[in-house]
Structure formats: C-alpha cells, structure tokens
C-alpha cells in the first residue's frame, strides 16, 4: 500500500528543483514536498504543514547538509519578509535558475527544441550588485505587537508589519526619510492607520528616486484629506534631506488594501520628479508607472532597440507602451512610432514625455492593444500604418490577447520584439507567432528583480519565408535578399 503523508510528519529530503514561486522541491519516495527557504542541493529535515494526495507544503526544520549554492542572506529579515525569495541562494545560482526557468518554458510550452533554444540564447544579464536597485519603495506604517509605531514590510502572506526601515533592495536614504517621519508622528501624536478598525491616519509612505537626477519624491498616503501640521513635516524633511524635490499627500479613505487613493495633492515642491534613461528624460508623478530598476531597464531597452534593427525610416508599433518608455527609445531611431496603452493617464504622461524630449515622431493611443490594432488594420484610411516594419510588445504577466497576436500576424511586420515579465505566457504566445510566419532568432534574460523569482526576457522574431529558388545562386544572406525584393516591389 502507498505510504500516506499527513500534517506534522517530519521527513528528510534533498532539494533538487525549485518552483516558479521560489519554493524548493524535494521528493520523498516520489511524493513532492514544497519547502520555503531551501536551496537546490540542500539536504534537510522538513515538517509537513499541509498534505495533499500527491504533494505537500512543508516547513524547513533544519538544514542537515547545506547546498554548495547556499549563502547567508544579506538581510536579516529575509526569512520572515515576503519580498525576496532567493536571498539564501548565491547570485550566480540565482541567474542560472532564472535562465533555466525561461529556457524550460520555451521548450515545454513554446514547442522549441532544446538544441535550438540553446543555440540562439544570449547569456543572462545580471547586476554587478544585486542590491539597492529599486527606485521606488512603499512602506506600510502601523504598530508592532507592543504597540510601537513602526514602518516596515508585510510578513509573507500576512499583513503583520515587520519593522524594517532599511530594505536591502531599496536606497539607503529611505531609512533617514522614514525615521524622520516616524519621529515627527510620535512627537505630534499622529496615528497610523489600522486595517482592522479602519481608524488612524498614515497608511503608507511612498518614496521614489530618479537615479540619474538624484531627485526624490515622498508621498504620504493618508486616511484623510490632510495631515495635522503637514507643512511643519515638510520643512523638517526638506531640511534634513535636501534631495527631496517633491512631497505629496494622497488621500485614501477606502477600506481596501489597494495602496493609493484617487486624489493627490502637492504639499511642497514640484508635482513630478525627473529621471533619465540613456538620454531620454521622463517625468514621474506619484501614481505613474515607471520601471523600478532603471539600471537594468536601460540595458533591456537597448537590447530591444538592437533587436528592432532600425535604420531611421521604419514605422513601429509599441504595444502595451505604459508612459512611452520603449516608444521614446525607439522613436529616436525610427521613422514613426505608434504607442498603445490601456491607461489614459499613462498615455497623457507618454505625450508629455515626448514633448519634454522634443520627440515629434511618436503618436499615442488609449485602448486595449487587441482592440486598437484591429481597428487600424480594418480601417482603409490607415493605409500607411497597416504594414509596420516592427512591432514591439511588452504586455503584463498574462501575455498578449489572442486577437492581438492574430492581428500582428495579419500585419506581417518584418520583425517582432517581445519583452516579457512572464516566460510561461511568452512561450505560449511564441508558439502561435512561430507556427508559420515567424522565426525565433534570439532571446536573452535581464535580471530586473534581483533576489526575487521574477525575470524579464526579450526575444527577437523575424518574418519567415520559404527560401526562394535563386537564393543559393546569388549567394547573399536570406534576409538581405528579402529586403532587396521588398524594395524592388516598392519601387515598381
Ligand atoms: N512598456 C512599458 C509598460 C510595460 S507594463 C514600460 O516598459 O514601462 C505593461 C503595460 O500594459 C501596463 O502599462 C498596462 O497598463 C498595459 N496594459 C495592460 N493590458 C493592456 C491591454 N489589453 N492593452 C494595452 N495595454 C495594456
């Protein structure tokens, strides 16, 4: 009879794989155990917390023989905090883990052969220092068990706050800013918001820094329209930390765990701070979406630009464009760029950012990519936008909508550049795009979210075509041949 596993069982297991969420996986007589805080190669003692028929979640009781990849986490809150999943793993092992995860998805879900995927891989780009890379931090404010006012992070899966004003992924200056705010609150007896009762004032502190300009924005998220002595707090903060260029108050009166409310008011200084990526300047307001790791973002976008192979004449669509970050990168090298994004405020930012940089060849549309693109494709007036040279997509985790993929295939751009934050949906979409018309030419991972399980990937697809008969005779590269034929067609 098969052995039955139950809650409370203590077992010895060797971890030999890792789940997408960063849980170590080990097998005990074929029964899978998912264990938090373990590293591939660890031999450990674990205790079952929740048992299912074929697998269980278990708690790490003791590492008997540590993996050669195991390191001591830099942050003493690594185990309790829900933020980083891979702190006990060496950074080299982390990069390998991420690249393998993407590779396996391309093979398993994309249907590509391992040999092919390996042959077109460009090595993962990691950071020199995988810490202090975040330009944005959102600290919840509350009370610890003894009733002390604290700022920190939610413990994994709960809303208990672990007091920590110096998260290792964020900037060192965050600590100074938070401690200044906490001491002001204590002195003025300003309360923190309590999720259980809905009472109290300060909910979160959001801090953002433009790395290239050094400008800092502090946004207080408050369960009210104003804060007592708010101007006094501003003058203390700006005196202590001169890099602060903007202080805002966002009112969130709702009983919700969505962090920000709809109303934002400037308390001191400017409404936005600025940052620069490879010479393109961006205005960032308290609520705008902006990539959190600017160093890796710049590298990733340069690669996307490289894959787009622009010469200055091309027409390009940038789908899921956000505030136009990739669009403006592309516009400097393209004939015309069309950006599409679902959030109207982001498009307003994109237009403003285009103006700020004197970029005139970018046009932006609000709407769903899967609706805007077919509308253009089916509208005879949009003739010049029908056959773009390049389409770039950077969708959220759920990937591209099928209608969007279908229209991209109809539009037949020469190249498609796909930037993805979820390799499972990337692989699923590539299977559709590469079924007939497109060929996967290259792929590369960029570690944007060091010490967490998330990973960005950028891939390049070229329009496929059956080799023409005279291809061998003229002896030129297939792509060049195709380009010549195209320009012949155009000049006819
Ligand atoms: N390319 C941008 C943003 C990428 S994040 C950057 O690098 O900064 C993905 C974006 O897709 C988000 O801004 C989100 O609002 C947008 N989005 C989500 N669903 C969408 C849809 N169906 N159509 C268009 N945009 C969408």
XYZ file of C-alpha atoms and ligand atoms in Angstrom:
518
model
C 0.000 0.000 0.000
C 1.180 3.537 -0.749
C 2.531 5.451 2.184
C 0.186 8.152 3.436
C 1.644 11.510 4.323
C -0.004 13.760 6.861
C 0.396 17.071 8.610
C 3.105 17.028 11.265
C 5.216 14.279 9.607
C 8.930 15.043 9.818
C 10.969 13.814 6.854
C 14.461 14.021 5.442
C 14.653 15.234 1.889
C 17.141 16.574 -0.653
C 16.013 19.617 -2.627
C 16.573 19.095 -6.344
C 14.337 21.634 -8.051
C 12.619 24.940 -7.466
C 9.069 26.073 -8.161
C 8.322 29.245 -10.094
C 7.472 30.914 -6.794
C 10.901 30.069 -5.360
C 9.928 27.109 -3.147
C 12.484 24.309 -3.043
C 11.149 20.952 -4.264
C 12.306 17.595 -2.953
C 10.866 14.114 -3.356
C 10.288 11.561 -0.619
C 9.559 8.178 -2.227
C 8.162 10.059 -5.240
C 5.974 12.327 -3.068
C 6.749 16.021 -3.793
C 7.485 18.379 -0.936
C 7.494 22.162 -1.451
C 9.726 23.820 1.127
C 10.217 27.571 1.616
C 13.722 28.891 2.456
C 15.574 25.990 0.860
C 18.109 25.974 -1.950
C 18.657 23.339 -4.644
C 21.196 20.886 -3.225
C 20.195 21.279 0.449
C 19.714 18.070 2.407
C 17.225 18.964 5.111
C 14.718 17.937 7.722
C 11.232 19.249 6.962
C 7.823 19.125 8.640
C 4.614 18.757 6.628
C 2.227 21.678 7.181
C -0.401 20.893 4.553
C -0.675 17.486 2.892
C -2.432 16.776 -0.418
C -2.663 13.490 -2.316
C 0.442 13.925 -4.467
C 2.318 16.712 -2.767
C 2.665 18.733 0.425
C 3.874 22.085 1.665
C 6.471 21.659 4.364
C 8.371 23.845 6.792
C 12.157 23.810 6.921
C 13.145 22.427 10.353
C 16.881 22.040 9.843
C 19.444 22.109 7.064
C 21.412 18.870 7.560
C 23.897 19.363 4.708
C 23.801 22.817 3.075
C 23.854 23.153 -0.700
C 27.051 24.493 -2.243
C 24.847 27.347 -3.568
C 23.639 28.315 -0.074
C 24.777 31.669 1.310
C 23.904 33.704 4.397
C 21.257 36.242 3.346
C 22.436 39.885 3.460
C 19.181 40.947 5.042
C 18.339 39.685 8.498
C 14.622 39.770 7.683
C 14.984 37.604 4.560
C 13.138 34.617 6.016
C 10.238 36.469 7.604
C 9.679 39.075 4.882
C 7.556 38.238 1.867
C 9.646 40.314 -0.560
C 12.720 38.344 -1.678
C 12.519 34.608 -2.234
C 16.086 33.865 -3.305
C 18.265 35.514 -0.662
C 19.713 32.220 0.604
C 20.994 31.371 -2.885
C 24.240 32.651 -4.371
C 23.661 35.263 -7.071
C 25.349 33.090 -9.731
C 22.935 30.257 -8.899
C 20.013 32.691 -8.998
C 20.917 33.811 -12.521
C 21.263 30.230 -13.668
C 17.928 29.334 -12.056
C 16.177 32.189 -13.861
C 17.668 31.478 -17.252
C 16.803 27.790 -16.934
C 13.258 28.598 -15.974
C 12.815 30.686 -19.130
C 14.562 28.073 -21.266
C 12.370 25.265 -19.922
C 9.219 27.239 -20.606
C 10.332 27.954 -24.173
C 10.895 24.237 -24.679
C 7.884 22.878 -22.775
C 5.258 25.486 -23.657
C 6.740 27.060 -26.780
C 7.470 23.770 -28.511
C 11.078 24.644 -29.481
C 13.848 22.042 -29.308
C 16.412 22.334 -26.547
C 19.242 22.364 -29.050
C 17.727 25.257 -30.968
C 16.897 27.287 -27.860
C 20.478 26.856 -26.623
C 21.932 27.829 -29.997
C 20.135 31.202 -30.114
C 20.474 32.107 -26.426
C 22.364 35.203 -25.359
C 23.612 34.916 -21.771
C 21.504 36.374 -18.965
C 22.449 39.922 -17.909
C 22.739 40.214 -14.148
C 23.682 43.188 -11.971
C 27.137 43.878 -10.601
C 25.493 44.453 -7.201
C 22.105 42.773 -6.880
C 21.027 45.143 -4.073
C 19.876 48.746 -3.665
C 18.469 48.708 -7.194
C 14.861 49.748 -6.518
C 13.977 53.377 -7.259
C 10.612 53.028 -5.522
C 9.638 51.802 -2.051
C 6.211 51.634 -0.419
C 6.409 51.191 3.313
C 3.291 50.374 5.328
C 3.024 52.270 8.632
C 1.475 50.598 11.668
C 2.103 49.222 15.143
C 4.095 46.233 16.330
C 2.813 43.796 18.963
C 3.901 46.100 21.783
C 2.021 48.996 20.239
C 5.100 50.871 18.978
C 4.751 52.937 15.845
C 6.692 51.227 13.053
C 7.380 51.274 9.319
C 8.364 48.097 7.557
C 7.193 45.278 5.358
C 4.401 42.783 5.425
C 5.467 39.339 6.578
C 4.911 36.776 3.808
C 1.180 36.146 3.152
C 0.011 38.308 6.091
C -0.404 41.984 6.891
C 1.695 41.895 10.069
C 4.352 44.566 9.729
C 7.977 43.553 10.255
C 9.700 46.745 11.388
C 12.493 47.498 8.923
C 13.225 50.939 7.558
C 16.193 49.737 5.531
C 15.140 47.174 2.933
C 18.221 45.932 1.105
C 16.634 46.283 -2.301
C 15.874 49.971 -1.741
C 18.003 53.070 -1.281
C 19.883 53.785 1.934
C 18.290 57.224 2.178
C 14.833 55.648 2.682
C 15.807 54.894 6.279
C 16.523 58.552 7.047
C 13.272 59.687 5.455
C 11.173 57.105 7.293
C 12.800 57.741 10.650
C 12.242 61.440 10.245
C 8.538 60.831 9.538
C 8.146 58.332 12.405
C 9.746 60.652 14.942
C 7.531 63.542 13.775
C 4.448 61.329 14.148
C 5.461 60.317 17.668
C 6.114 63.911 18.681
C 2.853 65.222 17.217
C 0.864 62.117 18.224
C -0.222 61.387 14.664
C -1.715 57.920 14.424
C -1.015 55.137 11.949
C -3.912 53.588 10.048
C -5.239 50.317 11.416
C -6.560 47.959 8.748
C -8.748 46.066 11.217
C -10.661 49.047 12.594
C -10.336 51.414 9.626
C -9.211 54.132 12.091
C -5.969 56.102 12.206
C -4.253 58.334 9.686
C -0.978 57.482 7.967
C -1.259 54.317 5.870
C 1.857 54.153 3.695
C 4.909 56.181 2.758
C 5.936 56.009 -0.879
C 9.472 57.090 -1.760
C 10.760 57.448 -5.297
C 14.157 58.487 -6.568
C 15.239 59.449 -10.067
C 18.638 57.710 -10.083
C 20.179 59.866 -12.773
C 18.965 63.191 -11.339
C 19.060 62.302 -7.635
C 15.610 63.883 -7.188
C 13.434 62.323 -4.501
C 9.652 62.316 -4.109
C 7.930 61.441 -0.843
C 4.221 60.676 -0.949
C 2.250 60.246 2.274
C -0.813 58.055 1.827
C -3.326 59.201 4.393
C -6.789 58.114 5.554
C -7.931 61.775 5.449
C -7.745 64.828 3.205
C -4.917 66.387 5.171
C -2.450 65.779 7.960
C -2.079 67.964 11.024
C 0.990 70.225 10.814
C 1.762 68.902 7.327
C 3.807 71.999 6.426
C 5.926 71.571 9.536
C 6.698 67.988 8.494
C 7.656 69.242 5.003
C 10.103 71.773 6.373
C 11.743 69.184 8.668
C 12.009 66.636 5.854
C 13.424 69.029 3.269
C 15.893 70.488 5.747
C 17.207 67.051 6.724
C 17.157 65.595 3.193
C 17.811 68.310 0.581
C 17.461 65.822 -2.315
C 13.695 65.810 -1.715
C 12.139 67.847 -4.515
C 8.505 66.872 -4.100
C 6.247 65.988 -1.170
C 2.683 64.888 -1.929
C -0.303 63.735 0.055
C -2.505 61.043 -1.416
C -5.906 60.563 0.242
C -7.141 57.008 0.527
C -10.300 56.885 2.616
C -11.361 53.429 1.485
C -11.319 50.238 3.495
C -9.135 48.426 0.972
C -5.661 47.023 0.603
C -5.131 48.930 -2.629
C -2.352 51.294 -1.544
C -3.220 54.576 -3.226
C -6.428 56.572 -3.452
C -7.558 58.750 -6.364
C -6.671 62.195 -5.020
C -3.112 63.525 -4.799
C -2.151 66.995 -3.585
C 1.300 68.587 -3.676
C 2.314 69.666 -0.155
C 5.716 71.012 -1.062
C 7.838 71.450 -4.202
C 7.131 70.005 -7.637
C 4.353 67.727 -8.794
C 6.785 65.369 -10.516
C 10.401 64.329 -10.290
C 12.508 63.516 -13.333
C 14.748 60.659 -14.379
C 16.769 59.892 -17.459
C 17.316 56.602 -19.273
C 20.007 56.688 -21.959
C 19.451 60.397 -22.522
C 15.639 60.220 -22.656
C 14.041 62.228 -19.862
C 10.906 61.140 -18.009
C 8.595 62.975 -15.656
C 7.319 60.733 -12.904
C 4.303 61.594 -10.778
C 3.261 59.859 -7.558
C 0.938 57.483 -9.378
C 2.673 56.879 -12.689
C 4.034 53.509 -13.635
C 7.792 53.570 -14.017
C 10.196 50.627 -14.195
C 11.650 50.043 -10.727
C 15.178 49.024 -11.750
C 16.472 51.782 -14.054
C 19.972 50.296 -14.494
C 18.682 47.014 -15.898
C 15.784 48.685 -17.716
C 18.203 50.781 -19.733
C 20.155 47.672 -20.708
C 16.990 45.772 -21.591
C 15.595 48.594 -23.747
C 18.888 48.956 -25.589
C 18.636 45.280 -26.421
C 15.031 45.674 -27.587
C 16.230 48.515 -29.804
C 19.059 46.386 -31.084
C 16.617 43.539 -31.922
C 14.358 46.051 -33.715
C 17.286 46.839 -36.129
C 16.082 50.308 -37.012
C 17.696 52.453 -39.680
C 15.626 55.631 -39.237
C 12.845 55.023 -41.740
C 10.779 52.302 -40.114
C 7.260 52.509 -38.858
C 6.944 50.809 -35.488
C 4.082 49.901 -33.144
C 4.843 49.742 -29.422
C 2.001 47.809 -27.801
C 1.434 47.994 -24.006
C 3.580 51.130 -24.019
C 2.895 52.470 -20.477
C 4.292 56.013 -20.215
C 6.045 55.541 -23.542
C 9.421 54.443 -22.244
C 10.219 51.977 -25.030
C 8.361 54.091 -27.629
C 10.610 57.102 -26.998
C 13.720 54.917 -27.073
C 12.588 53.599 -30.466
C 11.439 56.970 -31.836
C 14.987 58.322 -31.889
C 15.932 55.647 -34.411
C 12.662 55.092 -36.301
C 10.565 56.911 -38.900
C 7.385 56.830 -36.823
C 6.284 55.123 -33.608
C 2.692 54.363 -32.569
C 2.205 53.537 -28.887
C -0.875 51.802 -27.450
C -1.755 51.616 -23.764
C -4.938 50.910 -21.807
C -4.458 53.505 -19.029
C -5.353 57.081 -20.118
C -3.089 58.750 -17.506
C -0.110 56.762 -18.768
C -0.792 57.965 -22.321
C -1.023 61.560 -21.047
C 2.422 61.026 -19.447
C 3.736 59.454 -22.664
C 2.666 62.506 -24.697
C 4.195 64.857 -22.159
C 7.427 62.865 -22.121
C 7.582 63.004 -25.922
C 7.256 66.821 -25.740
C 9.811 67.048 -22.969
C 12.343 65.323 -25.239
C 11.347 67.156 -28.405
C 10.274 63.853 -29.963
C 7.754 64.550 -32.727
C 7.514 61.205 -34.495
C 5.628 59.344 -31.754
C 1.849 59.114 -31.594
C -0.067 57.505 -28.738
C -3.471 55.827 -28.492
C -5.516 54.904 -25.427
C -7.150 51.498 -25.591
C -6.652 47.770 -25.488
C -3.968 46.551 -27.863
C -6.360 43.807 -29.015
C -8.934 46.451 -29.988
C -6.819 49.371 -31.230
C -4.669 47.266 -33.553
C -7.568 45.507 -35.395
C -9.345 48.876 -35.699
C -6.406 50.249 -37.653
C -5.996 47.090 -39.613
C -9.615 47.170 -40.753
C -9.713 50.894 -41.473
C -8.785 51.747 -45.093
C -7.800 55.306 -44.061
C -4.933 53.973 -42.005
C -3.162 52.532 -45.043
C 0.284 53.793 -44.047
C 0.015 52.143 -40.633
C -1.067 48.740 -41.869
C 2.263 47.129 -42.546
C 4.660 48.262 -39.868
C 8.289 47.249 -40.149
C 8.489 46.336 -36.499
C 6.020 45.577 -33.692
C 7.281 45.698 -30.112
C 5.122 44.243 -27.326
C 5.660 44.465 -23.563
C 2.469 43.009 -22.059
C 1.659 42.398 -18.379
C 2.072 38.887 -16.949
C -0.951 37.434 -18.674
C 0.736 37.980 -22.043
C -0.885 39.107 -25.302
C -4.527 38.656 -26.124
C -5.151 36.172 -28.956
C -6.855 38.816 -31.050
C -3.762 40.971 -30.706
C -1.484 38.116 -31.851
C -3.807 37.343 -34.740
C -3.733 40.972 -35.948
C 0.049 41.119 -35.602
C 0.254 38.057 -37.858
C -2.033 39.753 -40.393
C 0.030 42.932 -40.331
C 3.186 40.943 -41.065
C 5.900 43.210 -39.691
C 9.448 42.284 -40.656
C 10.377 41.868 -37.028
C 8.613 41.389 -33.720
C 10.352 42.207 -30.441
C 8.636 40.691 -27.415
C 9.569 41.934 -23.922
C 8.093 39.696 -21.247
C 7.901 39.502 -17.470
C 6.401 36.005 -17.518
C 8.134 33.388 -19.615
C 5.185 30.961 -19.466
C 2.852 33.324 -21.319
C 5.748 34.419 -23.553
C 6.291 30.793 -24.608
C 2.556 30.280 -25.164
C 2.413 33.371 -27.425
C 5.592 32.429 -29.319
C 4.038 29.093 -30.174
C 1.285 30.980 -32.012
C 3.591 33.549 -33.656
C 6.179 30.989 -34.728
C 3.690 28.408 -36.011
C 4.186 29.559 -39.591
C 5.183 33.114 -40.265
C 7.885 33.939 -37.747
C 11.167 32.501 -36.698
C 12.606 32.897 -33.201
C 16.007 34.456 -33.852
C 17.401 35.253 -30.408
C 16.457 35.552 -26.744
C 18.043 37.000 -23.636
C 17.111 37.338 -19.964
C 17.637 40.513 -17.953
C 17.611 40.296 -14.176
C 15.465 43.296 -13.263
C 14.231 41.952 -9.927
C 17.346 40.548 -8.257
C 16.809 38.237 -5.263
C 13.176 37.629 -6.241
C 11.907 34.888 -8.571
C 10.807 37.303 -11.297
C 12.756 37.643 -14.526
C 12.446 39.682 -17.719
C 13.100 38.240 -21.158
C 13.438 39.900 -24.536
C 13.131 37.950 -27.767
C 13.547 38.753 -31.432
C 11.380 37.244 -34.161
C 11.969 37.597 -37.880
C 9.483 37.098 -40.643
C 9.979 33.677 -42.015
C 9.871 32.943 -45.691
C 10.447 29.884 -47.759
C 13.829 30.112 -49.365
C 13.485 31.361 -52.929
C 14.982 29.206 -55.682
C 17.621 31.749 -56.678
C 18.761 32.225 -53.091
C 21.788 29.953 -53.412
C 22.703 31.356 -56.809
C 23.012 34.955 -55.741
C 24.731 33.828 -52.572
C 23.576 36.573 -50.206
C 22.082 36.378 -46.794
C 18.419 35.387 -46.902
C 17.283 38.444 -45.036
C 19.128 40.804 -47.356
C 17.639 39.014 -50.298
C 14.202 39.532 -48.886
C 14.886 43.212 -48.261
C 16.057 43.711 -51.850
C 12.930 42.011 -53.164
C 10.776 44.201 -50.964
C 12.418 47.432 -52.126
C 12.100 46.269 -55.732
C 8.429 45.719 -55.127
C 8.030 49.181 -53.573
C 9.826 50.979 -56.410
C 7.706 49.239 -59.064
N 6.330 49.236 -21.867
C 6.069 49.930 -20.641
C 4.990 49.292 -19.746
C 5.007 47.810 -19.626
S 3.941 47.167 -18.368
C 7.345 50.141 -19.870
O 8.331 49.472 -20.139
O 7.396 50.996 -18.992
C 2.536 46.660 -19.287
C 1.581 47.775 -19.632
O 0.484 47.222 -20.351
C 0.969 48.499 -18.441
O 1.222 49.874 -18.569
C -0.540 48.188 -18.544
O -1.344 49.261 -18.125
C -0.711 47.930 -20.012
N -1.835 47.078 -20.434
C -2.418 46.054 -19.775
N -3.332 45.452 -20.530
C -3.354 46.106 -21.721
C -4.097 45.941 -22.931
N -5.005 44.976 -23.070
N -3.835 46.767 -23.950
C -2.917 47.756 -23.839
N -2.191 47.960 -22.712
C -2.399 47.153 -21.670
